[in-house]
Amino acid sequence: MEEKRERILALLKEYHLKQQWLIFELAKLGKKVAHNELTEMLHGRRAGPKAQEIVDVSLSILERYGAVYVKGA
């Protein structure tokens, strides 16, 4: 899971996106998460099934964003 978390943080930085944008995108998929909760998940201070799900979905969102808006440009 550590590699996925690091990848999420790297993609957010590379695409110039904020965590708040990611929270909004997660909410559109029915995944509710607070800013401080997401921060703790992405920095490895929170674990468990919800954290794993949020990390997996977040990575999927960012990879899809990259495929559509970055590589497709």
PDB file of N, CA, C and O in Angstrom:
ATOM      1  N   MET A   1       0.831  -1.196   0.000  1.00  0.00           N
ATOM      2  CA  MET A   1       0.000   0.000   0.000  1.00  0.00           C
ATOM      3  C   MET A   1       0.870   1.253   0.000  1.00  0.00           C
ATOM      4  O   MET A   1       0.447   2.286  -0.495  1.00  0.00           O
ATOM      5  N   GLU A   2       2.072   1.151   0.543  1.00  0.00           N
ATOM      6  CA  GLU A   2       2.953   2.321   0.600  1.00  0.00           C
ATOM      7  C   GLU A   2       3.274   2.860  -0.792  1.00  0.00           C
ATOM      8  O   GLU A   2       3.260   4.065  -1.015  1.00  0.00           O
ATOM      9  N   GLU A   3       3.526   1.951  -1.728  1.00  0.00           N
ATOM     10  CA  GLU A   3       3.820   2.388  -3.101  1.00  0.00           C
ATOM     11  C   GLU A   3       2.647   3.130  -3.706  1.00  0.00           C
ATOM     12  O   GLU A   3       2.826   4.135  -4.399  1.00  0.00           O
ATOM     13  N   LYS A   4       1.443   2.649  -3.446  1.00  0.00           N
ATOM     14  CA  LYS A   4       0.242   3.301  -3.974  1.00  0.00           C
ATOM     15  C   LYS A   4       0.086   4.698  -3.370  1.00  0.00           C
ATOM     16  O   LYS A   4      -0.232   5.654  -4.082  1.00  0.00           O
ATOM     17  N   ARG A   5       0.319   4.807  -2.066  1.00  0.00           N
ATOM     18  CA  ARG A   5       0.199   6.119  -1.409  1.00  0.00           C
ATOM     19  C   ARG A   5       1.201   7.102  -1.992  1.00  0.00           C
ATOM     20  O   ARG A   5       0.865   8.255  -2.282  1.00  0.00           O
ATOM     21  N   GLU A   6       2.429   6.644  -2.168  1.00  0.00           N
ATOM     22  CA  GLU A   6       3.468   7.510  -2.733  1.00  0.00           C
ATOM     23  C   GLU A   6       3.121   7.912  -4.165  1.00  0.00           C
ATOM     24  O   GLU A   6       3.343   9.046  -4.568  1.00  0.00           O
ATOM     25  N   ARG A   7       2.558   6.979  -4.917  1.00  0.00           N
ATOM     26  CA  ARG A   7       2.159   7.256  -6.299  1.00  0.00           C
ATOM     27  C   ARG A   7       1.046   8.303  -6.340  1.00  0.00           C
ATOM     28  O   ARG A   7       1.063   9.206  -7.177  1.00  0.00           O
ATOM     29  N   ILE A   8       0.082   8.200  -5.434  1.00  0.00           N
ATOM     30  CA  ILE A   8      -1.007   9.181  -5.365  1.00  0.00           C
ATOM     31  C   ILE A   8      -0.442  10.567  -5.088  1.00  0.00           C
ATOM     32  O   ILE A   8      -0.787  11.537  -5.769  1.00  0.00           O
ATOM     33  N   LEU A   9       0.415  10.674  -4.097  1.00  0.00           N
ATOM     34  CA  LEU A   9       1.005  11.973  -3.760  1.00  0.00           C
ATOM     35  C   LEU A   9       1.811  12.533  -4.930  1.00  0.00           C
ATOM     36  O   LEU A   9       1.741  13.728  -5.226  1.00  0.00           O
ATOM     37  N   ALA A  10       2.552  11.662  -5.618  1.00  0.00           N
ATOM     38  CA  ALA A  10       3.351  12.099  -6.766  1.00  0.00           C
ATOM     39  C   ALA A  10       2.454  12.579  -7.905  1.00  0.00           C
ATOM     40  O   ALA A  10       2.742  13.604  -8.545  1.00  0.00           O
ATOM     41  N   LEU A  11       1.364  11.859  -8.175  1.00  0.00           N
ATOM     42  CA  LEU A  11       0.468  12.249  -9.258  1.00  0.00           C
ATOM     43  C   LEU A  11      -0.263  13.548  -8.943  1.00  0.00           C
ATOM     44  O   LEU A  11      -0.451  14.388  -9.833  1.00  0.00           O
ATOM     45  N   LEU A  12      -0.684  13.719  -7.702  1.00  0.00           N
ATOM     46  CA  LEU A  12      -1.321  14.985  -7.312  1.00  0.00           C
ATOM     47  C   LEU A  12      -0.377  16.150  -7.598  1.00  0.00           C
ATOM     48  O   LEU A  12      -0.789  17.172  -8.154  1.00  0.00           O
ATOM     49  N   LYS A  13       0.879  15.977  -7.238  1.00  0.00           N
ATOM     50  CA  LYS A  13       1.874  17.028  -7.458  1.00  0.00           C
ATOM     51  C   LYS A  13       2.127  17.226  -8.953  1.00  0.00           C
ATOM     52  O   LYS A  13       2.138  18.358  -9.444  1.00  0.00           O
ATOM     53  N   GLU A  14       2.325  16.133  -9.679  1.00  0.00           N
ATOM     54  CA  GLU A  14       2.621  16.212 -11.113  1.00  0.00           C
ATOM     55  C   GLU A  14       1.488  16.877 -11.896  1.00  0.00           C
ATOM     56  O   GLU A  14       1.731  17.663 -12.812  1.00  0.00           O
ATOM     57  N   TYR A  15       0.240  16.561 -11.525  1.00  0.00           N
ATOM     58  CA  TYR A  15      -0.911  17.110 -12.244  1.00  0.00           C
ATOM     59  C   TYR A  15      -1.383  18.443 -11.665  1.00  0.00           C
ATOM     60  O   TYR A  15      -2.368  18.998 -12.133  1.00  0.00           O
ATOM     61  N   HIS A  16      -0.702  18.933 -10.639  1.00  0.00           N
ATOM     62  CA  HIS A  16      -1.049  20.198  -9.988  1.00  0.00           C
ATOM     63  C   HIS A  16      -2.481  20.175  -9.447  1.00  0.00           C
ATOM     64  O   HIS A  16      -3.240  21.126  -9.627  1.00  0.00           O
ATOM     65  N   LEU A  17      -2.817  19.069  -8.791  1.00  0.00           N
ATOM     66  CA  LEU A  17      -4.143  18.908  -8.212  1.00  0.00           C
ATOM     67  C   LEU A  17      -4.027  18.937  -6.695  1.00  0.00           C
ATOM     68  O   LEU A  17      -3.016  18.531  -6.127  1.00  0.00           O
ATOM     69  N   LYS A  18      -5.064  19.399  -6.047  1.00  0.00           N
ATOM     70  CA  LYS A  18      -5.112  19.468  -4.588  1.00  0.00           C
ATOM     71  C   LYS A  18      -5.862  18.260  -4.038  1.00  0.00           C
ATOM     72  O   LYS A  18      -6.681  17.645  -4.718  1.00  0.00           O
ATOM     73  N   GLN A  19      -5.611  17.959  -2.784  1.00  0.00           N
ATOM     74  CA  GLN A  19      -6.336  16.879  -2.138  1.00  0.00           C
ATOM     75  C   GLN A  19      -7.832  17.160  -2.129  1.00  0.00           C
ATOM     76  O   GLN A  19      -8.632  16.237  -2.214  1.00  0.00           O
ATOM     77  N   GLN A  20      -8.217  18.421  -2.048  1.00  0.00           N
ATOM     78  CA  GLN A  20      -9.636  18.764  -2.047  1.00  0.00           C
ATOM     79  C   GLN A  20     -10.299  18.329  -3.352  1.00  0.00           C
ATOM     80  O   GLN A  20     -11.443  17.877  -3.351  1.00  0.00           O
ATOM     81  N   TRP A  21      -9.584  18.441  -4.467  1.00  0.00           N
ATOM     82  CA  TRP A  21     -10.111  17.969  -5.747  1.00  0.00           C
ATOM     83  C   TRP A  21     -10.349  16.464  -5.668  1.00  0.00           C
ATOM     84  O   TRP A  21     -11.392  15.960  -6.109  1.00  0.00           O
ATOM     85  N   LEU A  22      -9.393  15.736  -5.103  1.00  0.00           N
ATOM     86  CA  LEU A  22      -9.514  14.287  -4.973  1.00  0.00           C
ATOM     87  C   LEU A  22     -10.687  13.923  -4.064  1.00  0.00           C
ATOM     88  O   LEU A  22     -11.443  12.996  -4.365  1.00  0.00           O
ATOM     89  N   ILE A  23     -10.870  14.647  -2.990  1.00  0.00           N
ATOM     90  CA  ILE A  23     -11.997  14.409  -2.079  1.00  0.00           C
ATOM     91  C   ILE A  23     -13.318  14.585  -2.822  1.00  0.00           C
ATOM     92  O   ILE A  23     -14.245  13.787  -2.668  1.00  0.00           O
ATOM     93  N   PHE A  24     -13.406  15.617  -3.664  1.00  0.00           N
ATOM     94  CA  PHE A  24     -14.608  15.866  -4.452  1.00  0.00           C
ATOM     95  C   PHE A  24     -14.854  14.713  -5.424  1.00  0.00           C
ATOM     96  O   PHE A  24     -15.987  14.237  -5.584  1.00  0.00           O
ATOM     97  N   GLU A  25     -13.801  14.250  -6.084  1.00  0.00           N
ATOM     98  CA  GLU A  25     -13.936  13.140  -7.034  1.00  0.00           C
ATOM     99  C   GLU A  25     -14.337  11.848  -6.312  1.00  0.00           C
ATOM    100  O   GLU A  25     -15.152  11.074  -6.824  1.00  0.00           O
ATOM    101  N   LEU A  26     -13.785  11.617  -5.141  1.00  0.00           N
ATOM    102  CA  LEU A  26     -14.172  10.450  -4.346  1.00  0.00           C
ATOM    103  C   LEU A  26     -15.646  10.536  -3.954  1.00  0.00           C
ATOM    104  O   LEU A  26     -16.378   9.545  -4.034  1.00  0.00           O
ATOM    105  N   ALA A  27     -16.093  11.722  -3.566  1.00  0.00           N
ATOM    106  CA  ALA A  27     -17.484  11.918  -3.169  1.00  0.00           C
ATOM    107  C   ALA A  27     -18.433  11.636  -4.331  1.00  0.00           C
ATOM    108  O   ALA A  27     -19.523  11.092  -4.129  1.00  0.00           O
ATOM    109  N   LYS A  28     -18.015  11.997  -5.550  1.00  0.00           N
ATOM    110  CA  LYS A  28     -18.845  11.723  -6.719  1.00  0.00           C
ATOM    111  C   LYS A  28     -19.058  10.223  -6.913  1.00  0.00           C
ATOM    112  O   LYS A  28     -20.044   9.804  -7.514  1.00  0.00           O
ATOM    113  N   LEU A  29     -18.142   9.425  -6.387  1.00  0.00           N
ATOM    114  CA  LEU A  29     -18.252   7.968  -6.470  1.00  0.00           C
ATOM    115  C   LEU A  29     -18.845   7.359  -5.193  1.00  0.00           C
ATOM    116  O   LEU A  29     -18.849   6.145  -5.020  1.00  0.00           O
ATOM    117  N   GLY A  30     -19.325   8.233  -4.300  1.00  0.00           N
ATOM    118  CA  GLY A  30     -19.948   7.767  -3.064  1.00  0.00           C
ATOM    119  C   GLY A  30     -18.979   7.433  -1.950  1.00  0.00           C
ATOM    120  O   GLY A  30     -19.351   6.806  -0.962  1.00  0.00           O
ATOM    121  N   LYS A  31     -17.726   7.851  -2.093  1.00  0.00           N
ATOM    122  CA  LYS A  31     -16.701   7.581  -1.077  1.00  0.00           C
ATOM    123  C   LYS A  31     -16.480   8.856  -0.252  1.00  0.00           C
ATOM    124  O   LYS A  31     -15.812   9.773  -0.692  1.00  0.00           O
ATOM    125  N   LYS A  32     -17.066   8.906   0.921  1.00  0.00           N
ATOM    126  CA  LYS A  32     -16.954  10.084   1.777  1.00  0.00           C
ATOM    127  C   LYS A  32     -15.692   9.997   2.620  1.00  0.00           C
ATOM    128  O   LYS A  32     -15.449   9.000   3.297  1.00  0.00           O
ATOM    129  N   VAL A  33     -14.894  11.059   2.559  1.00  0.00           N
ATOM    130  CA  VAL A  33     -13.665  11.108   3.355  1.00  0.00           C
ATOM    131  C   VAL A  33     -13.358  12.572   3.661  1.00  0.00           C
ATOM    132  O   VAL A  33     -13.501  13.438   2.806  1.00  0.00           O
ATOM    133  N   ALA A  34     -12.984  12.857   4.903  1.00  0.00           N
ATOM    134  CA  ALA A  34     -12.625  14.213   5.321  1.00  0.00           C
ATOM    135  C   ALA A  34     -11.173  14.497   4.933  1.00  0.00           C
ATOM    136  O   ALA A  34     -10.374  13.571   4.737  1.00  0.00           O
ATOM    137  N   HIS A  35     -10.849  15.770   4.837  1.00  0.00           N
ATOM    138  CA  HIS A  35      -9.498  16.173   4.425  1.00  0.00           C
ATOM    139  C   HIS A  35      -8.437  15.600   5.353  1.00  0.00           C
ATOM    140  O   HIS A  35      -7.445  15.028   4.896  1.00  0.00           O
ATOM    141  N   ASN A  36      -8.635  15.744   6.661  1.00  0.00           N
ATOM    142  CA  ASN A  36      -7.628  15.238   7.608  1.00  0.00           C
ATOM    143  C   ASN A  36      -7.533  13.717   7.551  1.00  0.00           C
ATOM    144  O   ASN A  36      -6.448  13.150   7.692  1.00  0.00           O
ATOM    145  N   GLU A  37      -8.646  13.052   7.284  1.00  0.00           N
ATOM    146  CA  GLU A  37      -8.657  11.593   7.171  1.00  0.00           C
ATOM    147  C   GLU A  37      -7.852  11.154   5.937  1.00  0.00           C
ATOM    148  O   GLU A  37      -7.041  10.230   6.011  1.00  0.00           O
ATOM    149  N   LEU A  38      -8.064  11.835   4.804  1.00  0.00           N
ATOM    150  CA  LEU A  38      -7.323  11.516   3.588  1.00  0.00           C
ATOM    151  C   LEU A  38      -5.826  11.757   3.793  1.00  0.00           C
ATOM    152  O   LEU A  38      -4.998  10.941   3.397  1.00  0.00           O
ATOM    153  N   THR A  39      -5.490  12.865   4.409  1.00  0.00           N
ATOM    154  CA  THR A  39      -4.087  13.181   4.683  1.00  0.00           C
ATOM    155  C   THR A  39      -3.440  12.073   5.504  1.00  0.00           C
ATOM    156  O   THR A  39      -2.337  11.624   5.189  1.00  0.00           O
ATOM    157  N   GLU A  40      -4.124  11.616   6.544  1.00  0.00           N
ATOM    158  CA  GLU A  40      -3.577  10.542   7.383  1.00  0.00           C
ATOM    159  C   GLU A  40      -3.420   9.245   6.595  1.00  0.00           C
ATOM    160  O   GLU A  40      -2.440   8.526   6.760  1.00  0.00           O
ATOM    161  N   MET A  41      -4.371   8.961   5.714  1.00  0.00           N
ATOM    162  CA  MET A  41      -4.286   7.751   4.886  1.00  0.00           C
ATOM    163  C   MET A  41      -3.100   7.828   3.933  1.00  0.00           C
ATOM    164  O   MET A  41      -2.355   6.858   3.775  1.00  0.00           O
ATOM    165  N   LEU A  42      -2.926   8.977   3.291  1.00  0.00           N
ATOM    166  CA  LEU A  42      -1.868   9.126   2.299  1.00  0.00           C
ATOM    167  C   LEU A  42      -0.474   9.173   2.907  1.00  0.00           C
ATOM    168  O   LEU A  42       0.516   8.960   2.219  1.00  0.00           O
ATOM    169  N   HIS A  43      -0.396   9.476   4.191  1.00  0.00           N
ATOM    170  CA  HIS A  43       0.904   9.517   4.859  1.00  0.00           C
ATOM    171  C   HIS A  43       1.120   8.319   5.775  1.00  0.00           C
ATOM    172  O   HIS A  43       2.047   8.304   6.591  1.00  0.00           O
ATOM    173  N   GLY A  44       0.252   7.293   5.649  1.00  0.00           N
ATOM    174  CA  GLY A  44       0.441   6.051   6.369  1.00  0.00           C
ATOM    175  C   GLY A  44       0.099   6.066   7.835  1.00  0.00           C
ATOM    176  O   GLY A  44       0.473   5.152   8.566  1.00  0.00           O
ATOM    177  N   ARG A  45      -0.605   7.091   8.280  1.00  0.00           N
ATOM    178  CA  ARG A  45      -0.962   7.170   9.695  1.00  0.00           C
ATOM    179  C   ARG A  45      -2.343   6.575   9.983  1.00  0.00           C
ATOM    180  O   ARG A  45      -2.754   6.510  11.129  1.00  0.00           O
ATOM    181  N   ARG A  46      -3.026   6.156   8.935  1.00  0.00           N
ATOM    182  CA  ARG A  46      -4.330   5.513   9.095  1.00  0.00           C
ATOM    183  C   ARG A  46      -4.379   4.325   8.152  1.00  0.00           C
ATOM    184  O   ARG A  46      -4.053   4.447   6.977  1.00  0.00           O
ATOM    185  N   ALA A  47      -4.786   3.185   8.687  1.00  0.00           N
ATOM    186  CA  ALA A  47      -4.846   1.958   7.889  1.00  0.00           C
ATOM    187  C   ALA A  47      -6.195   1.291   8.127  1.00  0.00           C
ATOM    188  O   ALA A  47      -6.997   1.765   8.921  1.00  0.00           O
ATOM    189  N   GLY A  48      -6.406   0.197   7.435  1.00  0.00           N
ATOM    190  CA  GLY A  48      -7.647  -0.550   7.585  1.00  0.00           C
ATOM    191  C   GLY A  48      -8.363  -0.670   6.256  1.00  0.00           C
ATOM    192  O   GLY A  48      -7.907  -0.148   5.234  1.00  0.00           O
ATOM    193  N   PRO A  49      -9.507  -1.328   6.261  1.00  0.00           N
ATOM    194  CA  PRO A  49     -10.241  -1.565   5.020  1.00  0.00           C
ATOM    195  C   PRO A  49     -10.670  -0.280   4.309  1.00  0.00           C
ATOM    196  O   PRO A  49     -10.569  -0.187   3.084  1.00  0.00           O
ATOM    197  N   LYS A  50     -11.140   0.718   5.078  1.00  0.00           N
ATOM    198  CA  LYS A  50     -11.560   1.972   4.439  1.00  0.00           C
ATOM    199  C   LYS A  50     -10.368   2.678   3.817  1.00  0.00           C
ATOM    200  O   LYS A  50     -10.446   3.176   2.691  1.00  0.00           O
ATOM    201  N   ALA A  51      -9.262   2.712   4.513  1.00  0.00           N
ATOM    202  CA  ALA A  51      -8.061   3.364   3.984  1.00  0.00           C
ATOM    203  C   ALA A  51      -7.605   2.664   2.708  1.00  0.00           C
ATOM    204  O   ALA A  51      -7.265   3.333   1.719  1.00  0.00           O
ATOM    205  N   GLN A  52      -7.617   1.343   2.697  1.00  0.00           N
ATOM    206  CA  GLN A  52      -7.212   0.590   1.511  1.00  0.00           C
ATOM    207  C   GLN A  52      -8.132   0.909   0.334  1.00  0.00           C
ATOM    208  O   GLN A  52      -7.672   1.133  -0.783  1.00  0.00           O
ATOM    209  N   GLU A  53      -9.423   0.953   0.598  1.00  0.00           N
ATOM    210  CA  GLU A  53     -10.390   1.258  -0.459  1.00  0.00           C
ATOM    211  C   GLU A  53     -10.189   2.671  -1.006  1.00  0.00           C
ATOM    212  O   GLU A  53     -10.178   2.876  -2.223  1.00  0.00           O
ATOM    213  N   ILE A  54     -10.000   3.640  -0.122  1.00  0.00           N
ATOM    214  CA  ILE A  54      -9.803   5.030  -0.541  1.00  0.00           C
ATOM    215  C   ILE A  54      -8.522   5.160  -1.363  1.00  0.00           C
ATOM    216  O   ILE A  54      -8.492   5.836  -2.392  1.00  0.00           O
ATOM    217  N   VAL A  55      -7.468   4.505  -0.940  1.00  0.00           N
ATOM    218  CA  VAL A  55      -6.201   4.547  -1.676  1.00  0.00           C
ATOM    219  C   VAL A  55      -6.372   3.927  -3.062  1.00  0.00           C
ATOM    220  O   VAL A  55      -5.948   4.500  -4.070  1.00  0.00           O
ATOM    221  N   ASP A  56      -7.027   2.773  -3.131  1.00  0.00           N
ATOM    222  CA  ASP A  56      -7.227   2.103  -4.417  1.00  0.00           C
ATOM    223  C   ASP A  56      -8.062   2.952  -5.377  1.00  0.00           C
ATOM    224  O   ASP A  56      -7.705   3.128  -6.542  1.00  0.00           O
ATOM    225  N   VAL A  57      -9.162   3.491  -4.873  1.00  0.00           N
ATOM    226  CA  VAL A  57     -10.041   4.305  -5.714  1.00  0.00           C
ATOM    227  C   VAL A  57      -9.343   5.606  -6.106  1.00  0.00           C
ATOM    228  O   VAL A  57      -9.453   6.053  -7.251  1.00  0.00           O
ATOM    229  N   SER A  58      -8.605   6.192  -5.199  1.00  0.00           N
ATOM    230  CA  SER A  58      -7.885   7.436  -5.491  1.00  0.00           C
ATOM    231  C   SER A  58      -6.875   7.235  -6.607  1.00  0.00           C
ATOM    232  O   SER A  58      -6.774   8.060  -7.529  1.00  0.00           O
ATOM    233  N   LEU A  59      -6.142   6.147  -6.549  1.00  0.00           N
ATOM    234  CA  LEU A  59      -5.158   5.861  -7.587  1.00  0.00           C
ATOM    235  C   LEU A  59      -5.846   5.656  -8.936  1.00  0.00           C
ATOM    236  O   LEU A  59      -5.388   6.157  -9.960  1.00  0.00           O
ATOM    237  N   SER A  60      -6.962   4.978  -8.916  1.00  0.00           N
ATOM    238  CA  SER A  60      -7.735   4.761 -10.143  1.00  0.00           C
ATOM    239  C   SER A  60      -8.200   6.096 -10.731  1.00  0.00           C
ATOM    240  O   SER A  60      -8.108   6.319 -11.944  1.00  0.00           O
ATOM    241  N   ILE A  61      -8.698   6.985  -9.895  1.00  0.00           N
ATOM    242  CA  ILE A  61      -9.151   8.305 -10.338  1.00  0.00           C
ATOM    243  C   ILE A  61      -8.003   9.067 -10.988  1.00  0.00           C
ATOM    244  O   ILE A  61      -8.147   9.640 -12.077  1.00  0.00           O
ATOM    245  N   LEU A  62      -6.856   9.073 -10.333  1.00  0.00           N
ATOM    246  CA  LEU A  62      -5.710   9.829 -10.849  1.00  0.00           C
ATOM    247  C   LEU A  62      -5.144   9.227 -12.127  1.00  0.00           C
ATOM    248  O   LEU A  62      -4.731   9.963 -13.033  1.00  0.00           O
ATOM    249  N   GLU A  63      -5.134   7.916 -12.229  1.00  0.00           N
ATOM    250  CA  GLU A  63      -4.661   7.282 -13.464  1.00  0.00           C
ATOM    251  C   GLU A  63      -5.600   7.584 -14.623  1.00  0.00           C
ATOM    252  O   GLU A  63      -5.163   7.848 -15.738  1.00  0.00           O
ATOM    253  N   ARG A  64      -6.890   7.568 -14.354  1.00  0.00           N
ATOM    254  CA  ARG A  64      -7.879   7.911 -15.379  1.00  0.00           C
ATOM    255  C   ARG A  64      -7.727   9.380 -15.789  1.00  0.00           C
ATOM    256  O   ARG A  64      -7.767   9.712 -16.972  1.00  0.00           O
ATOM    257  N   TYR A  65      -7.518  10.254 -14.814  1.00  0.00           N
ATOM    258  CA  TYR A  65      -7.303  11.676 -15.097  1.00  0.00           C
ATOM    259  C   TYR A  65      -6.088  11.852 -16.001  1.00  0.00           C
ATOM    260  O   TYR A  65      -6.134  12.581 -16.987  1.00  0.00           O
ATOM    261  N   GLY A  66      -5.009  11.172 -15.678  1.00  0.00           N
ATOM    262  CA  GLY A  66      -3.790  11.263 -16.478  1.00  0.00           C
ATOM    263  C   GLY A  66      -3.990  10.770 -17.893  1.00  0.00           C
ATOM    264  O   GLY A  66      -3.488  11.377 -18.848  1.00  0.00           O
ATOM    265  N   ALA A  67      -4.737   9.691 -18.047  1.00  0.00           N
ATOM    266  CA  ALA A  67      -4.975   9.126 -19.375  1.00  0.00           C
ATOM    267  C   ALA A  67      -5.821  10.055 -20.233  1.00  0.00           C
ATOM    268  O   ALA A  67      -5.601  10.169 -21.442  1.00  0.00           O
ATOM    269  N   VAL A  68      -6.753  10.757 -19.622  1.00  0.00           N
ATOM    270  CA  VAL A  68      -7.679  11.614 -20.371  1.00  0.00           C
ATOM    271  C   VAL A  68      -7.122  13.019 -20.566  1.00  0.00           C
ATOM    272  O   VAL A  68      -7.117  13.548 -21.674  1.00  0.00           O
ATOM    273  N   TYR A  69      -6.655  13.633 -19.484  1.00  0.00           N
ATOM    274  CA  TYR A  69      -6.313  15.049 -19.538  1.00  0.00           C
ATOM    275  C   TYR A  69      -4.823  15.345 -19.743  1.00  0.00           C
ATOM    276  O   TYR A  69      -4.464  16.428 -20.149  1.00  0.00           O
ATOM    277  N   VAL A  70      -3.974  14.396 -19.427  1.00  0.00           N
ATOM    278  CA  VAL A  70      -2.542  14.653 -19.529  1.00  0.00           C
ATOM    279  C   VAL A  70      -1.962  13.976 -20.767  1.00  0.00           C
ATOM    280  O   VAL A  70      -1.445  14.633 -21.657  1.00  0.00           O
ATOM    281  N   LYS A  71      -2.083  12.686 -20.850  1.00  0.00           N
ATOM    282  CA  LYS A  71      -1.513  11.959 -21.986  1.00  0.00           C
ATOM    283  C   LYS A  71      -2.328  12.162 -23.255  1.00  0.00           C
ATOM    284  O   LYS A  71      -1.789  12.112 -24.340  1.00  0.00           O
ATOM    285  N   GLY A  72      -3.623  12.446 -23.110  1.00  0.00           N
ATOM    286  CA  GLY A  72      -4.475  12.645 -24.269  1.00  0.00           C
ATOM    287  C   GLY A  72      -4.448  14.056 -24.830  1.00  0.00           C
ATOM    288  O   GLY A  72      -5.048  14.347 -25.850  1.00  0.00           O
ATOM    289  N   ALA A  73      -3.704  14.940 -24.177  1.00  0.00           N
ATOM    290  CA  ALA A  73      -3.685  16.351 -24.619  1.00  0.00           C
ATOM    291  C   ALA A  73      -2.828  16.557 -25.842  1.00  0.00           C
ATOM    292  O   ALA A  73      -1.963  15.835 -26.175  1.00  0.00           O
TER     293      ALA A  73
END
